[in-house]
Tab-separated table of C-alpha atoms in Angstrom:
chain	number	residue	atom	x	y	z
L	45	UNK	CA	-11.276	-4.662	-3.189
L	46	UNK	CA	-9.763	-5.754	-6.375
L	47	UNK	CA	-11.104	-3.011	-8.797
L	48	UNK	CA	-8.730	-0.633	-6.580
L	49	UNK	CA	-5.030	0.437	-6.779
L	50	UNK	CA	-4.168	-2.831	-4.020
L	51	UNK	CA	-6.682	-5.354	-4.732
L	52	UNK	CA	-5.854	-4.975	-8.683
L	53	UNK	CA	-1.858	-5.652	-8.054
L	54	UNK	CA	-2.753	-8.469	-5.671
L	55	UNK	CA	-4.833	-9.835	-8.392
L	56	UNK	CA	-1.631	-9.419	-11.371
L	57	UNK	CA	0.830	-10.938	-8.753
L	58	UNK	CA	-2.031	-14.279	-8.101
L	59	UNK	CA	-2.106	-14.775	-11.891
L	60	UNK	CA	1.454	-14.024	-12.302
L	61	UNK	CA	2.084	-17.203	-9.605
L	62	UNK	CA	-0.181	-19.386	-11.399
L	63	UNK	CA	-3.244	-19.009	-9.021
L	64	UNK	CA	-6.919	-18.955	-9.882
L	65	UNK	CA	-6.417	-21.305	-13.114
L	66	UNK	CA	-9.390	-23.068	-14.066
L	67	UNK	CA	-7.520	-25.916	-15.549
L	68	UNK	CA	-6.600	-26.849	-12.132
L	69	UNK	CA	-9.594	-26.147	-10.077
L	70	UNK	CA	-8.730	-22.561	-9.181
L	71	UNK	CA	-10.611	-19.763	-9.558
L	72	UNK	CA	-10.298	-15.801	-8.272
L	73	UNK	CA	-12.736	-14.446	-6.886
L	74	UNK	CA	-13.449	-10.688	-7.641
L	75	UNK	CA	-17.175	-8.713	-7.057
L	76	UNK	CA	-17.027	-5.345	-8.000
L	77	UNK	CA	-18.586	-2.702	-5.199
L	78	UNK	CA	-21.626	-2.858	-7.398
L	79	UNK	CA	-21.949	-6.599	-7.490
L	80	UNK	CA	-21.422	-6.614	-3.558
L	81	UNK	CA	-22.090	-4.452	-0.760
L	82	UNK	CA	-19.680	-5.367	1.540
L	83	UNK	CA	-21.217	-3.146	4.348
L	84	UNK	CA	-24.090	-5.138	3.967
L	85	UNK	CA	-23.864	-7.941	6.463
L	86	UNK	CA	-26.769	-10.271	4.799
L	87	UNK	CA	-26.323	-9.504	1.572
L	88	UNK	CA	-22.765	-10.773	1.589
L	89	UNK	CA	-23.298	-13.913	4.051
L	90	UNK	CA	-25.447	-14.988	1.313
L	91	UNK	CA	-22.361	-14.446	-1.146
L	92	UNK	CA	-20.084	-16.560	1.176
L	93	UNK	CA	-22.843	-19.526	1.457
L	94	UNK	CA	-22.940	-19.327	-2.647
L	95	UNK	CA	-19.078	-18.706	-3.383
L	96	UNK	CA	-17.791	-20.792	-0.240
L	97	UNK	CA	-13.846	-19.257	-0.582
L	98	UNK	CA	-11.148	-21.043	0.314
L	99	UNK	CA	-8.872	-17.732	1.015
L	100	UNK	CA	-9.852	-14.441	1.940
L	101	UNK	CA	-7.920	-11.513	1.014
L	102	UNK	CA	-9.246	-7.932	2.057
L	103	UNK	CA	-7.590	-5.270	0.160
L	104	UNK	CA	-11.252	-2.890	0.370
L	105	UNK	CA	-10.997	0.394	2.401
L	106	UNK	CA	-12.214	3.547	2.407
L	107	UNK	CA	-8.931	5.679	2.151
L	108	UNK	CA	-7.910	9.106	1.392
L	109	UNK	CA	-5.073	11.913	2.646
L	110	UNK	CA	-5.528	14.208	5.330
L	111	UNK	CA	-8.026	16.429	3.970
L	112	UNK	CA	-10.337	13.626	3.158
L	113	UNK	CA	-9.964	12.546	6.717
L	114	UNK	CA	-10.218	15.803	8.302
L	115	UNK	CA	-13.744	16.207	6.439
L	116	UNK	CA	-15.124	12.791	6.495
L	117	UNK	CA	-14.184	11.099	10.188
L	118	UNK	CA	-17.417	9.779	10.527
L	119	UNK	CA	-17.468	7.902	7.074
L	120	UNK	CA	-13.419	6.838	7.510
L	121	UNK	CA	-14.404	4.714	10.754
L	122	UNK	CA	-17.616	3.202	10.417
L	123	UNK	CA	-17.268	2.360	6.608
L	124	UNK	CA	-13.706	0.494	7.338
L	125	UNK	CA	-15.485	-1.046	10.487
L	126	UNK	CA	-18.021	-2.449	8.168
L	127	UNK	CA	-16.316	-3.354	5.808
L	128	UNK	CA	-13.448	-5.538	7.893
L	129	UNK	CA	-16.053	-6.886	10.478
L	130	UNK	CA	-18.045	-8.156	7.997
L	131	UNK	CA	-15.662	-10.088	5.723
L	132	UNK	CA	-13.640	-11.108	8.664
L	133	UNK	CA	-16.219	-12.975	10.859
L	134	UNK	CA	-18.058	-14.261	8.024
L	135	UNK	CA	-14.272	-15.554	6.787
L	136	UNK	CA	-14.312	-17.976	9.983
L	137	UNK	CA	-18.405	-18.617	10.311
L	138	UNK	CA	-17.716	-19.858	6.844
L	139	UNK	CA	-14.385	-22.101	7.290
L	140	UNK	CA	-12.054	-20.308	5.103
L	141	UNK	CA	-8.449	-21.593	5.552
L	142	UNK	CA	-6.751	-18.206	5.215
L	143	UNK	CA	-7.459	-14.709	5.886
L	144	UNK	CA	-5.082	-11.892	4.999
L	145	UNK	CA	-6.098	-8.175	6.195
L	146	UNK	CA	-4.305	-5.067	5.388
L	147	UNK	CA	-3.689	-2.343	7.393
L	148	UNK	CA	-1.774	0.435	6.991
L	149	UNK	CA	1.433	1.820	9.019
L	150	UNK	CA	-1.028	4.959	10.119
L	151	UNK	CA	-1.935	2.415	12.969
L	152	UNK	CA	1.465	3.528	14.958
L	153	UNK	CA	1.483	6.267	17.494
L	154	UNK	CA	2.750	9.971	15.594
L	155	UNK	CA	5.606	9.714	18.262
L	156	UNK	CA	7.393	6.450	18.462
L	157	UNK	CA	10.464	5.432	17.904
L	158	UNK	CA	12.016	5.114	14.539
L	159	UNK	CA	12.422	2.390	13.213
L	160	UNK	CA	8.704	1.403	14.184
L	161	UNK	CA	8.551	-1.531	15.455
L	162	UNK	CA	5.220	-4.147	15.635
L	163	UNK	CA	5.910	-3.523	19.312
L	164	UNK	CA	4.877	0.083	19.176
L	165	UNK	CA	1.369	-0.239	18.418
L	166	UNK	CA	-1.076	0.969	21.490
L	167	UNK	CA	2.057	2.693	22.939
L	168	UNK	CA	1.224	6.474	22.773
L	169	UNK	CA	-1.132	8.656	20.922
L	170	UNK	CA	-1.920	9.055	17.506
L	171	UNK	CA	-1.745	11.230	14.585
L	172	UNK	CA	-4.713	13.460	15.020
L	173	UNK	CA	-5.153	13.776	10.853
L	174	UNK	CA	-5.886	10.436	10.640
L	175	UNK	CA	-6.934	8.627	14.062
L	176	UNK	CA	-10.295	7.776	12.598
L	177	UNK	CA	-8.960	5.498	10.117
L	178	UNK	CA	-6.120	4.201	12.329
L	179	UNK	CA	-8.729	3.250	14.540
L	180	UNK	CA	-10.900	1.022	12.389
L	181	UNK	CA	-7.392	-0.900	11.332
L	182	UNK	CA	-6.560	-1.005	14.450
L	183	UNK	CA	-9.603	-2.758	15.726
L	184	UNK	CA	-8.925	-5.304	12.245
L	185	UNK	CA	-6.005	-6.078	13.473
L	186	UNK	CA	-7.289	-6.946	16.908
L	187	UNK	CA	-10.533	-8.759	15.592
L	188	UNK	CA	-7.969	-11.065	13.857
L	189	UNK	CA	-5.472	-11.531	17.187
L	190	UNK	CA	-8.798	-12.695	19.240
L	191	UNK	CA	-9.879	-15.102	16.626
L	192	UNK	CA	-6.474	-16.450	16.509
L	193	UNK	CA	-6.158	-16.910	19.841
L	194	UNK	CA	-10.013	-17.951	20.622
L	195	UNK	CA	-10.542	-20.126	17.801
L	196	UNK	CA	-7.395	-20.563	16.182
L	197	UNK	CA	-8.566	-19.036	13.278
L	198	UNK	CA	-5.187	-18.879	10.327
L	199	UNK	CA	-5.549	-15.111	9.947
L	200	UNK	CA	-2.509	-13.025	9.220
L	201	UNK	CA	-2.239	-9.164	8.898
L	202	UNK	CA	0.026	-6.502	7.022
L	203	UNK	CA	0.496	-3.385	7.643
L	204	UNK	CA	2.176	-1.363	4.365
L	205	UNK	CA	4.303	1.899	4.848
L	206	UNK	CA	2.938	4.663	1.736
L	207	UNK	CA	1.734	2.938	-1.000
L	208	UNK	CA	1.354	4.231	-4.922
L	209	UNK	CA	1.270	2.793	-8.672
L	210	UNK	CA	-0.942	2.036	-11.185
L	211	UNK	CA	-4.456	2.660	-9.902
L	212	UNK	CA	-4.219	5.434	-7.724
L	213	UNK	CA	-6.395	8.112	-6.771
L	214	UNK	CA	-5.356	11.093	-8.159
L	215	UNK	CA	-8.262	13.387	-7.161
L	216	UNK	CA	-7.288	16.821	-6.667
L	217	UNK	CA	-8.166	16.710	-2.370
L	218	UNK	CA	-8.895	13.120	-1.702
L	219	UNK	CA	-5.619	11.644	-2.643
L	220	UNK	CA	-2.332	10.883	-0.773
L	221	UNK	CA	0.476	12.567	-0.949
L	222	UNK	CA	2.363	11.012	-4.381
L	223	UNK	CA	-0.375	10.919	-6.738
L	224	UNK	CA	-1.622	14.081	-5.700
L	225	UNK	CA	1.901	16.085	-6.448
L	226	UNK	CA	1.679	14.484	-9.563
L	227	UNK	CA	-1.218	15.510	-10.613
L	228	UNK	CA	-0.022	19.463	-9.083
L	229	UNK	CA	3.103	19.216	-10.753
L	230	UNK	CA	1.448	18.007	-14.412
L	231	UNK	CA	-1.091	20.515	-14.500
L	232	UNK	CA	1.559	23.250	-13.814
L	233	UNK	CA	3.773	22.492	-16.236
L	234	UNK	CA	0.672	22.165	-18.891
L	235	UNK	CA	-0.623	25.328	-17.594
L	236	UNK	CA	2.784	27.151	-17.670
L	237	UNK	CA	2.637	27.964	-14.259
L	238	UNK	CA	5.816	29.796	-12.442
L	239	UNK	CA	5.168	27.849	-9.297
L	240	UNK	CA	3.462	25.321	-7.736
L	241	UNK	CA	2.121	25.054	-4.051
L	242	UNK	CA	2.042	22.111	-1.637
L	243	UNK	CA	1.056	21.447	1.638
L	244	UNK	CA	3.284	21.533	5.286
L	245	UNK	CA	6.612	22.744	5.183
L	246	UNK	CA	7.855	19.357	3.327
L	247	UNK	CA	10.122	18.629	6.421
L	248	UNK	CA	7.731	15.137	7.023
L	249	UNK	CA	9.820	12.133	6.428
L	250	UNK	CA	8.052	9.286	4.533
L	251	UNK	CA	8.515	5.715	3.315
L	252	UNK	CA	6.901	4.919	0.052
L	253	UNK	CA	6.270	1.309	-1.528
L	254	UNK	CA	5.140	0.708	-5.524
L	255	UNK	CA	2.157	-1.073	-5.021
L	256	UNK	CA	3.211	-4.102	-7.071
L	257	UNK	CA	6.007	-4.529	-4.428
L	258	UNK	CA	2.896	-5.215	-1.873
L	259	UNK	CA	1.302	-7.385	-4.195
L	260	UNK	CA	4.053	-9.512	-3.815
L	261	UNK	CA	4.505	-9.138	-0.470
L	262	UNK	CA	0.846	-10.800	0.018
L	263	UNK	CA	1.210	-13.694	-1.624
L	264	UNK	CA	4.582	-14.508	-0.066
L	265	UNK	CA	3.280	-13.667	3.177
L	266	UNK	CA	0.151	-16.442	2.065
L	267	UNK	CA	2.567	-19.238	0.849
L	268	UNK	CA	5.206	-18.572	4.245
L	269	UNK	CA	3.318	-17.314	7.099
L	270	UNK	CA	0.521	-18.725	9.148
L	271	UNK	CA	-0.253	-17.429	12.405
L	272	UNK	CA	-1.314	-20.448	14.149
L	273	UNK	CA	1.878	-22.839	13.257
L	274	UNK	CA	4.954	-23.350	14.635
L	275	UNK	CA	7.820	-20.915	13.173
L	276	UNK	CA	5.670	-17.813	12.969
L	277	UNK	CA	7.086	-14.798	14.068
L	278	UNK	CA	6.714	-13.438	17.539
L	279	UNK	CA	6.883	-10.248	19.561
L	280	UNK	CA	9.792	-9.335	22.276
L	281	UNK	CA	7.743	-11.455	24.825
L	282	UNK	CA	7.676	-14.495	22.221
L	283	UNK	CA	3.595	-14.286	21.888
L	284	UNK	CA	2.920	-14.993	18.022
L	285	UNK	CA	2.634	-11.915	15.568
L	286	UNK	CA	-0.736	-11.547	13.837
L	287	UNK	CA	0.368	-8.506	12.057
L	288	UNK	CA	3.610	-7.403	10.420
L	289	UNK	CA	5.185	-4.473	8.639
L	290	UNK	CA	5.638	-4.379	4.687
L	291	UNK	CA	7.935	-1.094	3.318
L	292	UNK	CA	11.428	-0.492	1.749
L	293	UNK	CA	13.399	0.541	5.135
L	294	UNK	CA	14.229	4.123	3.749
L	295	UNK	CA	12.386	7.069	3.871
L	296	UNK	CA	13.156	10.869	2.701
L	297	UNK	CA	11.413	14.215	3.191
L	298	UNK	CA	8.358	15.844	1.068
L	299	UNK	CA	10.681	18.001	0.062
L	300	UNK	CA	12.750	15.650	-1.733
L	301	UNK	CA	9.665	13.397	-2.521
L	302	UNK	CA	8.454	16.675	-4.438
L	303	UNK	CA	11.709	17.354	-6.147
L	304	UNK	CA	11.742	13.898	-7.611
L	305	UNK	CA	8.400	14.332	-9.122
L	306	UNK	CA	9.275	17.514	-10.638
L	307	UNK	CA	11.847	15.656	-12.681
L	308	UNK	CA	10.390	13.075	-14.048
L	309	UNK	CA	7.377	14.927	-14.590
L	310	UNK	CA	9.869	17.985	-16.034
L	311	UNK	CA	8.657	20.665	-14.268
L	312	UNK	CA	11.042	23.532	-14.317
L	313	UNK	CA	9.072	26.220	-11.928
L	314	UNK	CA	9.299	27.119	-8.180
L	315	UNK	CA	7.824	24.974	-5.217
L	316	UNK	CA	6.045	26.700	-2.631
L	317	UNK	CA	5.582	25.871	0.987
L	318	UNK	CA	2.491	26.475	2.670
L	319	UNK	CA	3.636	26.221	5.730
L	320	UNK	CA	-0.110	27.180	7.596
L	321	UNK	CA	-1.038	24.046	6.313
L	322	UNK	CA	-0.754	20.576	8.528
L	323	UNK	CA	2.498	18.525	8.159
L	324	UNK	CA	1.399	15.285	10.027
L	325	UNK	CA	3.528	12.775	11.934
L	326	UNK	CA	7.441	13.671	11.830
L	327	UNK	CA	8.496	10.936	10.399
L	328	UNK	CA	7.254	7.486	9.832
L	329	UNK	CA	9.546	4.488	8.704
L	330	UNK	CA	9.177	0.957	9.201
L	331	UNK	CA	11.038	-1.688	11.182
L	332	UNK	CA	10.362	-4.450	8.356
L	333	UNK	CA	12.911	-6.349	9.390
L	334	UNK	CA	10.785	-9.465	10.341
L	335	UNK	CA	9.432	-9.862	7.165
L	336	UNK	CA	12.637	-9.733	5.474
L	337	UNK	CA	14.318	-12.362	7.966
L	338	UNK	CA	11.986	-14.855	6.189
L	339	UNK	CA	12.985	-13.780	2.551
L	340	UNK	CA	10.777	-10.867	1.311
L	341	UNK	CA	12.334	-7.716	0.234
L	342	UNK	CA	11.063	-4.446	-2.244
L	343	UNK	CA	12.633	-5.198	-5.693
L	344	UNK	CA	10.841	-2.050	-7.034
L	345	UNK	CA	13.217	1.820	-6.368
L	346	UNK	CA	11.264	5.231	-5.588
L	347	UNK	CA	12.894	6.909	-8.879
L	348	UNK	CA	11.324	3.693	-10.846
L	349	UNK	CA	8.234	3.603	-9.149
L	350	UNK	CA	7.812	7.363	-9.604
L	351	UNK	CA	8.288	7.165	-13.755
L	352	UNK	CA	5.294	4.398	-13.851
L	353	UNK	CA	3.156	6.288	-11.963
L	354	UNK	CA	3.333	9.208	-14.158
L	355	UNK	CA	2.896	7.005	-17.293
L	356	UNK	CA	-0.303	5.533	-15.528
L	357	UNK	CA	-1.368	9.288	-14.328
L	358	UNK	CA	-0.968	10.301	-18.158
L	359	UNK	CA	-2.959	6.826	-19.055
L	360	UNK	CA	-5.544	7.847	-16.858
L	361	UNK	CA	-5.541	10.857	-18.475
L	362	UNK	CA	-6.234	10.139	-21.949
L	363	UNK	CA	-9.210	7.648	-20.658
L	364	UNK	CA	-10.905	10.455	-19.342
L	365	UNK	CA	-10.869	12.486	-22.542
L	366	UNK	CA	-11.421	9.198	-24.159
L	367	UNK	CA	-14.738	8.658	-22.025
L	368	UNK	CA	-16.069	12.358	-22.491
C-alpha cells in the first residue's frame, strides 16, 4: 500500500529515520497495485520467495465513507480479506521478523463506551454503515492474535481513529468525511454558491489524525513494541495486546469539523443539513492512552492539519488540469 494516502507517509517517516539506505544494506520495498496483485495468493508467494522481507508493513485496503460501503459490501469484505490473509500468512510461511497491520477504529461496537478502550472490541454490535469493512479488520486483527499465540509469530496491530493528509481521496461519493467537505466547500466557493449541503445532522462526534502523525506512530510502534516480549502491553486480564489504538484523544462534532473547513477554505455561504441522510455512530474517540504511556503522542493540530490538506486538495487539483 505505499502509493496510497498511509503507505506513502509511512514510507516519508522510514526515510526520514534513516531506513531503507542502500549504503547500509537497507532497502524499501514498494510494488505498486500494478506490479503486484496482492489478492493473488501465488502470484505474490512468488514475490516473497524473490524479495524475502525482513519487515512487513500492510498499509493496503480497500476503503471508502459510508456511501461507498453502503453500495459495495461485497467488494469492502472479501477484497480486505484478501488482501490481509494473504500478506499476513505468507509474512510468517516466509520468516519475516515483524509484521505491522492496520486497522481502523471502525472495528469498535457503534455503542461503547467513550473513551474506547482495546477492551471493547467484540462487546456489542456494530455500526451498520460500515460492518463489512469492520469485519475484514476485525478478522486481521484476530489472524495476527492466533499466530502470536500459536506460533509466536512478532506481529503487532494499530488501529487509527479518522485519518486525512496528503494523498487522500477526494472523490465526490467515495471519500471520508474531511476530504470530501473539502472538496464541497471548494467547489462552492468557485462556483459562487449561497450554500452548501452535507450529510446527517453534523451532531456525530469524531476524532481526526494527519496522516503523517500515523506514519510516525508506525515506526515507533516497530522500534518499541513487540508482541511476543516481555514489557508489551496487556489487557485488564494481563493477556498481551496484539492491537492498540493510535488518535489525538479529542474529538468534536461535523458541525464544527465543517465550520473549520469553511475557513480555511474561505467559504462565506450557508451550510445545510440533510438531516434524511445517515449520521453513523454517535461518537467515536479513542482511549490511546496505552500507546502514549510508552512515549508516542500526535505532534500534528486539526486547524494545521486542515490548511495542508487543502494545499494538497488544490495540488491535486492543478495535476489534473495538468494531465488533461
Amino acid at each position: 500500500g505505499s502509493k496510497g494516502m498511509v503507505g506513502s507517509a509511512i514510507k516519508r517517516n522510514l526515510i526520514k529515520n534513516g531506513y531503507g539506505n542502500k549504503m547500509i544494506g537497507g532497502e524499501i520495498l514498494c510494488p505498486s497495485r500494478e506490479e503486484l496483485d496482492l489478492t493473488d495468493f501465488a502470484s505474490l508467494k512468488c514475490w516473497f520467495k524473490k524479495n524475502n522481507p525482513s519487515i512487513v508493513i500492510i498499509a493496503a485496503a480497500k476503503v471508502g465513507g459510508i456511501y461507498a460501503n453502503s453500495k459495495m459490501p461485497f467488494d469492502f469484505i472479501l477484497e480486505n480479506l484478501k488482501i490481509q490473509n494473504n500478506l499476513i500468512e505468507l509474512a510468517w510461511e516466509f520468516g519475516v521478523k515483524r509484521l505491522l497491520f492496520l486497522g481502523s477504529s471502525c472495528i469498535y461496537p457503534r455503542n461503547c463506551p467513550q473513551p474506547i478502550s482495546e477492551e471493547y472490541l467484540l462487546s456489542s454490535p456494530l455500526e451498520s454503515t460500515n460492518q463489512y469493512y469492520a469485519i475484514a479488520k476485525i478478522a486481521g486483527i484476530k489472524l495476527c492474535e492466533s499466530l502470536r499465540k500459536q506460533h509466536k509469530f512478532d506481529c503487532i496491530c494499530l488501529m487509527p481513529t479518522n485519518l486525512y493528509g496528503p494523498g487522500d481521496n477526494y472523490h465526490p461519493f467515495n471519500s471520508h468525511v474531511i476530504p470530501s467537505l473539502i472538496r464541497k466547500f471548494h467547489e462552492a466557493k468557485s462556483e459562487g454558491s449561497k450554500f452548501v449541503e452535507c450529510w446527517g445532522s453534523g451532531n456525530p462526534l469524531r476524532e481526526f489524525l494527519f496522516v503523517d502523525d500515523l506514519a510516525s506512530a508506525c515506526v515507533f510502534a516497530l522500534e518499541k513494541w513487540s508482541s511476543i516480549k516481555a514489557g508489551a502491553p496487556c489487557d485488564s486480564s494481563g493477556e498481551p495486546l496484539t492491537f492498540l489504538n493510535v488518535g489525538t484523544g479529542h474529538d468534536l462534532s461535523i458541525q464544527q469539523l465543517a465550520c473549520k473547513i469553511a475557513r480555511v477554505v474561505d467559504y462565506q455561504g450557508q451550510i445545510y443539513w440533510d438531516v434524511t441522510k445517515p449520521d453513523g455512530t454517535p461518537k467515536k474517540q479513542l482511549d490511546v492512552s496505552r500507546l502514549s504511556l510508552m512515549g508516542w503522542q500526535a505532534s500534528i493540530s486539526l486547524d494545521k492539519g486542515l490548511a495542508l490538506a487543502y494545499e494538497d486538495f488544490k495540488e491535486e487539483l492543478a495535476g489534473q488540469r495538468l494531465r488533461s
